[in-house]
PDB file of C-alpha atoms and ligand atoms in Angstrom:
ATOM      1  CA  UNK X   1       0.000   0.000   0.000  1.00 45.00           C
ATOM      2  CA  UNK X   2       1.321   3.581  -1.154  1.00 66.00           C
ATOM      3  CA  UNK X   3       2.149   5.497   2.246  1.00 84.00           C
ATOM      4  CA  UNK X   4       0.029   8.760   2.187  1.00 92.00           C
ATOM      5  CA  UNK X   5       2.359  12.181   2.736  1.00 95.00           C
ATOM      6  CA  UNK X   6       0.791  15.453   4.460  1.00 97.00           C
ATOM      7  CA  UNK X   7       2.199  18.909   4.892  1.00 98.00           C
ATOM      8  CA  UNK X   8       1.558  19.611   7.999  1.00 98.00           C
ATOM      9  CA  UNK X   9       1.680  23.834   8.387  1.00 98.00           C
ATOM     10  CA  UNK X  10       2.173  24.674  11.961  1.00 97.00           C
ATOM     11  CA  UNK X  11       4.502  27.043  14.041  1.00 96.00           C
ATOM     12  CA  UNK X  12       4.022  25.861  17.645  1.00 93.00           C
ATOM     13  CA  UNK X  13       6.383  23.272  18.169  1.00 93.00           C
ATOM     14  CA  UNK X  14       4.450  21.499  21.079  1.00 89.00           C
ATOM     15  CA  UNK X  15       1.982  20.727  18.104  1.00 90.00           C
ATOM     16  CA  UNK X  16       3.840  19.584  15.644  1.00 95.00           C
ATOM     17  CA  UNK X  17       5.401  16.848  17.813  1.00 94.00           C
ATOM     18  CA  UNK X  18       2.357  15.600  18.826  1.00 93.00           C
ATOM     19  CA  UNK X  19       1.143  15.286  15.306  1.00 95.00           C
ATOM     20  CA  UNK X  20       3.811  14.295  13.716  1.00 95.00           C
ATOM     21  CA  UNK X  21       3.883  10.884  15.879  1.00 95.00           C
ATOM     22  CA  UNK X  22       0.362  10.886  15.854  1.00 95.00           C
ATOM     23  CA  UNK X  23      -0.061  10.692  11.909  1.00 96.00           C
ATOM     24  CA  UNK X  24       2.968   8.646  11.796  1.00 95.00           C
ATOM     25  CA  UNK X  25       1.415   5.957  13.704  1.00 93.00           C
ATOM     26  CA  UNK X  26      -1.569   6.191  11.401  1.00 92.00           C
ATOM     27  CA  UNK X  27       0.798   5.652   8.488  1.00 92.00           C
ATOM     28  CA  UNK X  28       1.179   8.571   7.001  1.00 94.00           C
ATOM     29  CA  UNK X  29       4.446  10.188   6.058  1.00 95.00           C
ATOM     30  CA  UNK X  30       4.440  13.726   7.578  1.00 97.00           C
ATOM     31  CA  UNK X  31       6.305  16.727   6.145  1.00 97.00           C
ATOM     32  CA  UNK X  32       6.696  20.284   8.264  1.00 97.00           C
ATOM     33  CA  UNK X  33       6.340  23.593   7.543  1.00 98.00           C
ATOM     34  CA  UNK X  34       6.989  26.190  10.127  1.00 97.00           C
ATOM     35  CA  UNK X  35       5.218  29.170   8.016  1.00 97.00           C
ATOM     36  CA  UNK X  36       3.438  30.693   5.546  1.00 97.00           C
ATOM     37  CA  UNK X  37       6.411  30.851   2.802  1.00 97.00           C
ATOM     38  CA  UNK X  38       7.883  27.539   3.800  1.00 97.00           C
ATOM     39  CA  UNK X  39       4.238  25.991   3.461  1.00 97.00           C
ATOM     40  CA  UNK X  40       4.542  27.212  -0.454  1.00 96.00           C
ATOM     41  CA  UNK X  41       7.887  25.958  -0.736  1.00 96.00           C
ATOM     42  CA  UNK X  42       7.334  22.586   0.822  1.00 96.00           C
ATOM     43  CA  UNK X  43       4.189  21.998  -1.306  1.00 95.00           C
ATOM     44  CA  UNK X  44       6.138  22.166  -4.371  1.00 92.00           C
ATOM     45  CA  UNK X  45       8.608  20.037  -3.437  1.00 93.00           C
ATOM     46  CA  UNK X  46       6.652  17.330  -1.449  1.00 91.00           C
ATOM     47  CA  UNK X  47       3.853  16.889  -3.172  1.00 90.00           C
ATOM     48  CA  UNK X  48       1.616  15.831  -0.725  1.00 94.00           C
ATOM     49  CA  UNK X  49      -1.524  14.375  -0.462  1.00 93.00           C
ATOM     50  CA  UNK X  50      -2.954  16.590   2.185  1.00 96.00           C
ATOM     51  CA  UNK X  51      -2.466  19.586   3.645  1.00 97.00           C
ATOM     52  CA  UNK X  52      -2.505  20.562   7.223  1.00 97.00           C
ATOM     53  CA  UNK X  53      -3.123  24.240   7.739  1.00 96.00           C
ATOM     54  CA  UNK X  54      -2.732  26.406  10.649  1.00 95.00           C
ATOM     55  CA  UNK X  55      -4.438  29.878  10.345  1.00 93.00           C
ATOM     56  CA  UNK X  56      -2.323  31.698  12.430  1.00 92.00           C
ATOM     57  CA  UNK X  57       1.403  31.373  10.796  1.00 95.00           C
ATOM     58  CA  UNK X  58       3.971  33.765  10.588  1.00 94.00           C
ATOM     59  CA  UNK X  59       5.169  35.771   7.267  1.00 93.00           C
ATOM     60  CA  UNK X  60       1.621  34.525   5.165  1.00 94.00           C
ATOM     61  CA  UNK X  61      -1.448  33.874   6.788  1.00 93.00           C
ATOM     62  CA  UNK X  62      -2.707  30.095   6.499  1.00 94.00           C
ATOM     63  CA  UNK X  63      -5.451  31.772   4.948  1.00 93.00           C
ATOM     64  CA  UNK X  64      -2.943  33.364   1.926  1.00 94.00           C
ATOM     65  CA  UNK X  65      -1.498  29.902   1.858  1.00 96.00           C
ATOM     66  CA  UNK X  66      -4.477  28.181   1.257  1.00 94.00           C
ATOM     67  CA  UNK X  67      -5.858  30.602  -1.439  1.00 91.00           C
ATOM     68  CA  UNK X  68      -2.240  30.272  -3.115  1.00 92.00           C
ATOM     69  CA  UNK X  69      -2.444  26.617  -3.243  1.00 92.00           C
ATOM     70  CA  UNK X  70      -6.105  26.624  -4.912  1.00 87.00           C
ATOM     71  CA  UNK X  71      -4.942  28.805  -7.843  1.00 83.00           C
ATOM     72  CA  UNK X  72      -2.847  25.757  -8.831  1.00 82.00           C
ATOM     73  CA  UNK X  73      -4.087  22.730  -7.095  1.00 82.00           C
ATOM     74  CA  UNK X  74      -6.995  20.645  -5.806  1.00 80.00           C
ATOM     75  CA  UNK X  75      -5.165  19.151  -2.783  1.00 88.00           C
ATOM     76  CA  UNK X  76      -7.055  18.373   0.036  1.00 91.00           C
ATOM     77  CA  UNK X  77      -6.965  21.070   2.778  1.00 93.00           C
ATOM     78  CA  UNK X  78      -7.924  21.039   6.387  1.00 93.00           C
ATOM     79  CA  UNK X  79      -7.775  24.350   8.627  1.00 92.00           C
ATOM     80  CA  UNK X  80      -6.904  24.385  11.800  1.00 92.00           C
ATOM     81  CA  UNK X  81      -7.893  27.396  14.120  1.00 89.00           C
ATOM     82  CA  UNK X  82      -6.939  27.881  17.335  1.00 86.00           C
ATOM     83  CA  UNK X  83     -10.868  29.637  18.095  1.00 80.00           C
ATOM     84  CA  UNK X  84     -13.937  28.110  16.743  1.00 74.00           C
ATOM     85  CA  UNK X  85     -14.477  31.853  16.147  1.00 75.00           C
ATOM     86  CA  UNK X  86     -11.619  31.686  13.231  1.00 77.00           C
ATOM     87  CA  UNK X  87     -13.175  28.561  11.797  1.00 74.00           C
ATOM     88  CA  UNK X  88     -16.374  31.103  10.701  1.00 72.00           C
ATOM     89  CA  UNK X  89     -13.872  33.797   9.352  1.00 73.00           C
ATOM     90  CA  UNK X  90     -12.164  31.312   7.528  1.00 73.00           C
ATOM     91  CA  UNK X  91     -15.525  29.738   6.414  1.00 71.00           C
ATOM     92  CA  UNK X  92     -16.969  33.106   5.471  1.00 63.00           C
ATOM     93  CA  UNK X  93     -13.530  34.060   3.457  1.00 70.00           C
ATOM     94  CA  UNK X  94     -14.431  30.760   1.055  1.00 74.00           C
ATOM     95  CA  UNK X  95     -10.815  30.396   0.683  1.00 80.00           C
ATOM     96  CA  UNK X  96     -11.349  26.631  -0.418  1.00 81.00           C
ATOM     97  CA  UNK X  97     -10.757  24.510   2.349  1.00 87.00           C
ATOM     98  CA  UNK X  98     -12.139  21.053   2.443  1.00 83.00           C
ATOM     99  CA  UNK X  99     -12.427  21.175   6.424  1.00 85.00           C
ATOM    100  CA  UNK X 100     -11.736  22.395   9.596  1.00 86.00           C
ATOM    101  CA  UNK X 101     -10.712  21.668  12.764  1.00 89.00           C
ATOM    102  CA  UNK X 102      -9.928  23.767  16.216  1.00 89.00           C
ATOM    103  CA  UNK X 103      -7.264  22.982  18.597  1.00 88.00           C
ATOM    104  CA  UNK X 104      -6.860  21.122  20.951  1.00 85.00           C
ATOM    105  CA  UNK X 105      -7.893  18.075  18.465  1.00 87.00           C
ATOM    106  CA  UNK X 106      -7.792  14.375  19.099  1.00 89.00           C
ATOM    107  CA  UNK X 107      -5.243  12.681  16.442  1.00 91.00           C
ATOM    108  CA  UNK X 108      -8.439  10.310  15.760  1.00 89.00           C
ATOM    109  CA  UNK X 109     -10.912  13.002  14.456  1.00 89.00           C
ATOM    110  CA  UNK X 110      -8.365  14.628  12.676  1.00 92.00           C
ATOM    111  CA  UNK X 111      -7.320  11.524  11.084  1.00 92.00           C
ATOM    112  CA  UNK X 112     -11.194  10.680  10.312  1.00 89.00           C
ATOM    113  CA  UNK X 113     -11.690  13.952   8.895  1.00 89.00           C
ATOM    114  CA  UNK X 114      -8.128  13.706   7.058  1.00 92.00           C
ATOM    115  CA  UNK X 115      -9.653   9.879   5.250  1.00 88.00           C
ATOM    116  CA  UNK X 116     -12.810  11.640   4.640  1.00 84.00           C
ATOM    117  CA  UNK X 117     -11.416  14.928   2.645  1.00 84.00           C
ATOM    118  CA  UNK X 118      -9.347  12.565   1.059  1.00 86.00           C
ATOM    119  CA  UNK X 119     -11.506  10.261   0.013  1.00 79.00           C
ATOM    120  CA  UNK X 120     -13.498  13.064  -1.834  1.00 71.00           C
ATOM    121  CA  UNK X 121     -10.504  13.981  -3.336  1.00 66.00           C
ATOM    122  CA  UNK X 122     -11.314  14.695  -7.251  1.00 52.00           C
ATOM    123  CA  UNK X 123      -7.377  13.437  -7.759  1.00 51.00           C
ATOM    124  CA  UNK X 124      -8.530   9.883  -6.084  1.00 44.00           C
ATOM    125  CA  UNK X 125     -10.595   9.611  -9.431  1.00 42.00           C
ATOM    126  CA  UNK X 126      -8.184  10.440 -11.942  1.00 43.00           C
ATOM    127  CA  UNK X 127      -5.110   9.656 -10.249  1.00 48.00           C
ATOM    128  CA  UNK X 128      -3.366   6.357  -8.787  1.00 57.00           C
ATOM    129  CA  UNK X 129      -5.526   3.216  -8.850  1.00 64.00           C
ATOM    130  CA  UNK X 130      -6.518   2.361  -5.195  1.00 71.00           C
ATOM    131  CA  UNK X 131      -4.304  -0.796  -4.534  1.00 71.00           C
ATOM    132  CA  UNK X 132      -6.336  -3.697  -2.563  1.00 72.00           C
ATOM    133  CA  UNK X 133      -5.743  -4.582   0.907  1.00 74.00           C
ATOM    134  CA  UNK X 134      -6.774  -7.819   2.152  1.00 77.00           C
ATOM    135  CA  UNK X 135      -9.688  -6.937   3.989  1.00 82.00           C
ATOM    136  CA  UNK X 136     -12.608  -8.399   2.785  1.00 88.00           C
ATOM    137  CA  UNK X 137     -15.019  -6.135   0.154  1.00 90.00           C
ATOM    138  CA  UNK X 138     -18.172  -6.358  -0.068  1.00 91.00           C
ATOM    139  CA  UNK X 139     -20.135  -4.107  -3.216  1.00 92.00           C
ATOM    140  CA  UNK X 140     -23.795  -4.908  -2.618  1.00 90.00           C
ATOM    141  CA  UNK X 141     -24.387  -8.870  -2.964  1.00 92.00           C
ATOM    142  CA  UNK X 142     -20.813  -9.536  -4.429  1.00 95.00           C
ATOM    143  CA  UNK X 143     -17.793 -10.206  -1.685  1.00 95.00           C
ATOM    144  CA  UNK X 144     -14.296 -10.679  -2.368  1.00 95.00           C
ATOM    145  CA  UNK X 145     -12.084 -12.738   0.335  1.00 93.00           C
ATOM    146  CA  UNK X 146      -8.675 -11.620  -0.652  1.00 91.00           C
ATOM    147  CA  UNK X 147      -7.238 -14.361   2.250  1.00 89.00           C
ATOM    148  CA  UNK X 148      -9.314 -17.005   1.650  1.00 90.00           C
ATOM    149  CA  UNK X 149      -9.065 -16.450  -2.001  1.00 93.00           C
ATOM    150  CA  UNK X 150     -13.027 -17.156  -2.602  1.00 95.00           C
ATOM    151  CA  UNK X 151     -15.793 -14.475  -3.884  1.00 96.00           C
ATOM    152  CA  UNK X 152     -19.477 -15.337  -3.170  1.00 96.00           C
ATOM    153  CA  UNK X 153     -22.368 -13.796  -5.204  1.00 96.00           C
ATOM    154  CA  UNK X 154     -24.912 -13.612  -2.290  1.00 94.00           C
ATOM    155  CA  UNK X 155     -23.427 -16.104  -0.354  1.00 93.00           C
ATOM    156  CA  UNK X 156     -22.888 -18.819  -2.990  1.00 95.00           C
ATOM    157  CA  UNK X 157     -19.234 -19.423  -3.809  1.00 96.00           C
ATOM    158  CA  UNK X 158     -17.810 -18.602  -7.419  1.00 96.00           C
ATOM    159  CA  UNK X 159     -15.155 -20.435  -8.262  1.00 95.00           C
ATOM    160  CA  UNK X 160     -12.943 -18.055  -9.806  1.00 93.00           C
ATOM    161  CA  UNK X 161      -9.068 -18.814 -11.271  1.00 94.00           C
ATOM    162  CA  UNK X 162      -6.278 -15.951 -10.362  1.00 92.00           C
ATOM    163  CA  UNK X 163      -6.416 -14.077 -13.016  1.00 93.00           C
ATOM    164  CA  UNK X 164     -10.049 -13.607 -13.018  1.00 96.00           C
ATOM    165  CA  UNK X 165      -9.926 -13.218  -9.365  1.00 96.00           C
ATOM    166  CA  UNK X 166      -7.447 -10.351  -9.957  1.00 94.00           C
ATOM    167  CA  UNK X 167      -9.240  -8.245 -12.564  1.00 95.00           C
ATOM    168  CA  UNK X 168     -12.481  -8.690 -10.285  1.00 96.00           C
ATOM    169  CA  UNK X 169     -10.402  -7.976  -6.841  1.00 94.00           C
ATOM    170  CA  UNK X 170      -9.099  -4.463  -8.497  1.00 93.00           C
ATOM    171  CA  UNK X 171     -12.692  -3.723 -10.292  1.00 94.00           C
ATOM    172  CA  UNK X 172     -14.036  -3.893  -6.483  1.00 94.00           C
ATOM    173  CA  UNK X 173     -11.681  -1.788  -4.929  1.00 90.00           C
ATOM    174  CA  UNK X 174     -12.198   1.001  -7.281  1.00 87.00           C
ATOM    175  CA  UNK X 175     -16.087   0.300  -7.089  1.00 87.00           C
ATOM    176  CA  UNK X 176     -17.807   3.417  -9.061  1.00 84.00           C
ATOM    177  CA  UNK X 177     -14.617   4.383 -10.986  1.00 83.00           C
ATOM    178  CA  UNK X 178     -13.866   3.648 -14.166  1.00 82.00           C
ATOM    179  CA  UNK X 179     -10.591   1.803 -14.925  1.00 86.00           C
ATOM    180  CA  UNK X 180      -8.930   2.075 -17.785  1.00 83.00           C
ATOM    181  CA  UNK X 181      -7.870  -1.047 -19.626  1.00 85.00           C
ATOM    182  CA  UNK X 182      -4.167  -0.251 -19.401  1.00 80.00           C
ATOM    183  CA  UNK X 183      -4.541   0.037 -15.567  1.00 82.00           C
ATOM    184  CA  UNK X 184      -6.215  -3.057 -15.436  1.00 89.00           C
ATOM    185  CA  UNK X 185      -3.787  -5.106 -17.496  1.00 87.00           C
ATOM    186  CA  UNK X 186      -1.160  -3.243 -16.136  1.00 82.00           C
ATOM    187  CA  UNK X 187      -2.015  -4.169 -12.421  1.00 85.00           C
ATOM    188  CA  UNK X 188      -2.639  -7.257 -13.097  1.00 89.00           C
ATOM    189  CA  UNK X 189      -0.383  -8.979 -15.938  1.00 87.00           C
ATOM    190  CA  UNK X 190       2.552  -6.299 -15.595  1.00 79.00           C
ATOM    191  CA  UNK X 191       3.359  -3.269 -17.312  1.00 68.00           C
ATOM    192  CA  UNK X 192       5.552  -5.285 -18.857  1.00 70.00           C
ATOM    193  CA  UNK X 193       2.783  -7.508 -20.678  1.00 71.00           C
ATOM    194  CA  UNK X 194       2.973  -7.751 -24.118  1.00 69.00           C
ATOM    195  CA  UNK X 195       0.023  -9.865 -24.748  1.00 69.00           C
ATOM    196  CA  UNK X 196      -3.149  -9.614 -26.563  1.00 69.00           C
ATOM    197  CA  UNK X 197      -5.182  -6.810 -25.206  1.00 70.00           C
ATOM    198  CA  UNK X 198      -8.333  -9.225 -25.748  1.00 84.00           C
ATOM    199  CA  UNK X 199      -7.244 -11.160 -22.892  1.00 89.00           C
ATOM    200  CA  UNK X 200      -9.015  -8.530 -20.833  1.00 92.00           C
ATOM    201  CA  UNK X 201     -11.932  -9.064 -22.287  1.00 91.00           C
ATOM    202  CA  UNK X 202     -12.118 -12.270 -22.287  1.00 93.00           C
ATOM    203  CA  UNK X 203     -11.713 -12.658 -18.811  1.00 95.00           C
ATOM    204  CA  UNK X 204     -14.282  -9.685 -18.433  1.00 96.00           C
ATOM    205  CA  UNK X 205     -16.475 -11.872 -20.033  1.00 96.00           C
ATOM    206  CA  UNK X 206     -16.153 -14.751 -17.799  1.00 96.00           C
ATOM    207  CA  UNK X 207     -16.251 -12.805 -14.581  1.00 97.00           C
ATOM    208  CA  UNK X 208     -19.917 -11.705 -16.268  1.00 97.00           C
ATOM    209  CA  UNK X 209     -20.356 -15.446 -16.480  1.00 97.00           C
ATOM    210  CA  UNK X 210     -20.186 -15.826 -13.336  1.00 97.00           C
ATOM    211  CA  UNK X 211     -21.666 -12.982 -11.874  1.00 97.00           C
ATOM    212  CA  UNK X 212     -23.705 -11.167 -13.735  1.00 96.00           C
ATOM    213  CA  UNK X 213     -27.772 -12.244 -13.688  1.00 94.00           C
ATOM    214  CA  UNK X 214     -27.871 -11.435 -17.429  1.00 95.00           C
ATOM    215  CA  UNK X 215     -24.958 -11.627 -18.708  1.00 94.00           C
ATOM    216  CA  UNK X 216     -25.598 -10.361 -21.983  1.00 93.00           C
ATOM    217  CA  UNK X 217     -27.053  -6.946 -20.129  1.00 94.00           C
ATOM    218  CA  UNK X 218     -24.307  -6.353 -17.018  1.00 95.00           C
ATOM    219  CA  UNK X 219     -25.558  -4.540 -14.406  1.00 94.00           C
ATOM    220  CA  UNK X 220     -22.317  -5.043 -12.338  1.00 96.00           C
ATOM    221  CA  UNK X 221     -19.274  -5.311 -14.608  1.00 97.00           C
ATOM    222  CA  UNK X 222     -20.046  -1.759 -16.781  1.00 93.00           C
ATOM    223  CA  UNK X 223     -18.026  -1.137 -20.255  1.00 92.00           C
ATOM    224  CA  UNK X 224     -17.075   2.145 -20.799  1.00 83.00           C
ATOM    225  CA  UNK X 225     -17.064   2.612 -24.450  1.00 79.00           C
ATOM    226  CA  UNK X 226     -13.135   3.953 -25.179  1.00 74.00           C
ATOM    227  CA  UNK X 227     -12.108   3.815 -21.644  1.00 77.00           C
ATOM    228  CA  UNK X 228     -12.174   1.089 -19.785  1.00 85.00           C
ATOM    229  CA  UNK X 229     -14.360  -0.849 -17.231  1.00 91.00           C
ATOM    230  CA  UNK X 230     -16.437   0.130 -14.136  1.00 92.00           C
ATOM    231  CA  UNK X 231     -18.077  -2.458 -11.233  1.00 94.00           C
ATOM    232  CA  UNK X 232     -21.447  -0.871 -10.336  1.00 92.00           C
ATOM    233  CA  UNK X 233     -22.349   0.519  -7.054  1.00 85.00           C
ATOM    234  CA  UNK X 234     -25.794  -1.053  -6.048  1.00 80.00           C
ATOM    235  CA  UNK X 235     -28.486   1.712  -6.464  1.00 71.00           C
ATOM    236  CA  UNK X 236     -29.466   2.914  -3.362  1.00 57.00           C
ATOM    237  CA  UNK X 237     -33.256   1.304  -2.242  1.00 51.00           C
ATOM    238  CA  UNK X 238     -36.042   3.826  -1.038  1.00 44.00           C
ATOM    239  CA  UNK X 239     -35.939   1.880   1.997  1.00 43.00           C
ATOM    240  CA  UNK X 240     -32.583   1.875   2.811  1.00 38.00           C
TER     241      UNK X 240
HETATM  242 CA1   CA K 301      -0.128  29.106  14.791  1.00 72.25          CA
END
């Protein structure tokens, strides 16, 4: 799994200790910047994945820093004030942040918050592939048992060979994207794979086999005409 970085933008050193090990432990790689100008610098060069941003900074406000970074990038952003008070200045500015948090703040809300802002990332749906894990997933009546290697279409086992198992394991994790078909083959035969493209879709076509009710009409496995392939969140039931 690709280690998430942030840029965490704080000047009170007390903090940035206890964040630093905090987000550390939660996996991610942190990066500090200890003001406004360094914040600018640092993005460039880091790159990261989300930004931590302190208000109150010297040389550039984290409000100038944030407005900065939006004129070039969609990066996740979380403010932190130090006054709920700033929070509604820094709301009523609009200067494009995601969230926002006031200190003190437990590690765990900021790191729920942090999953959640980057989770509705626009770059997690044209950037990197999300990479499975091997927790179980489960996309409506279709489950995937990375460790036990078996997938069950409401609750009946499939039997399913590797590769299939593979195209269908990556499909899941990236429920209601589309993946292209050079991700897909290159995830799962190697970017080295100089194959027959139509292996794809022949195995596409057996995972309908198998899963699909109609599989002449999929409702699950989508084809994007020129792109690639989607799996299908359920629709959402009135009842639900
Ligand atoms: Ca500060």
């Amino acid at each position: 799994m690709s280690q998430q970085t942030v840029l965490l933008v704080e000047d009170e050193e007390s903090f940035i200790e206890a964040v630093r090990l905090g987000l550390s432990r939660e996996g991610f790689a942190v990066e500090v910047a200890r003001d406004g100008h360094e914040a600018l610098e640092m993005f460039e060069r880091c790159q990261p994945d989300i930004v931590l941003l302190d208000v109150m900074l010297p040389k550039m406000s984290g409000i100038d820093v944030c407005r900065r970074l939006r004129q070039t990038s969609d990066v996740p952003i979380i403010m932190v004030t130090a006054k709920s008070s700033e929070i509604d200045t820094v709301v009523g500015l609009e200067v494009g942040a995601d969230d926002y948090v006031t200190k003190p703040y437990r590690i765990r809300e900021l790191v729920a918050r942090m999953r959640a802002a980057l989770r509705r990332s626009p770059r997690d749906s044209t950037g990197e592939i999300a990479l499975p894990n091997s927790d179980t997933i489960v996309v409506g009546d279709v489950a995937l048992d990375p460790e036990e290697h078996v997938v069950t279409l409401r609750g009946e086992v499939v039997p399913m060979p590797l590769k299939e198992f593979d195209v269908l394991r990556l499909l899941l994790t990236n429920a209601g994207r589309v993946l292209t078909r050079e991700m897909l083959i290159d995830r799962v035969w190697g970017s080295d794979y100089v194959g027959d493209t139509k292996t794809l879709d022949v195995h596409i076509k057996r995972l309908r086999s198998k899963i699909e009710d109609d599989p002449s009409a999929p409702t699950r496995i989508i084809t994007i005409r020129g792109l690639g392939y989607k799996f299908e969140r359920p629709k959402r039931t009135e009842s639900a």
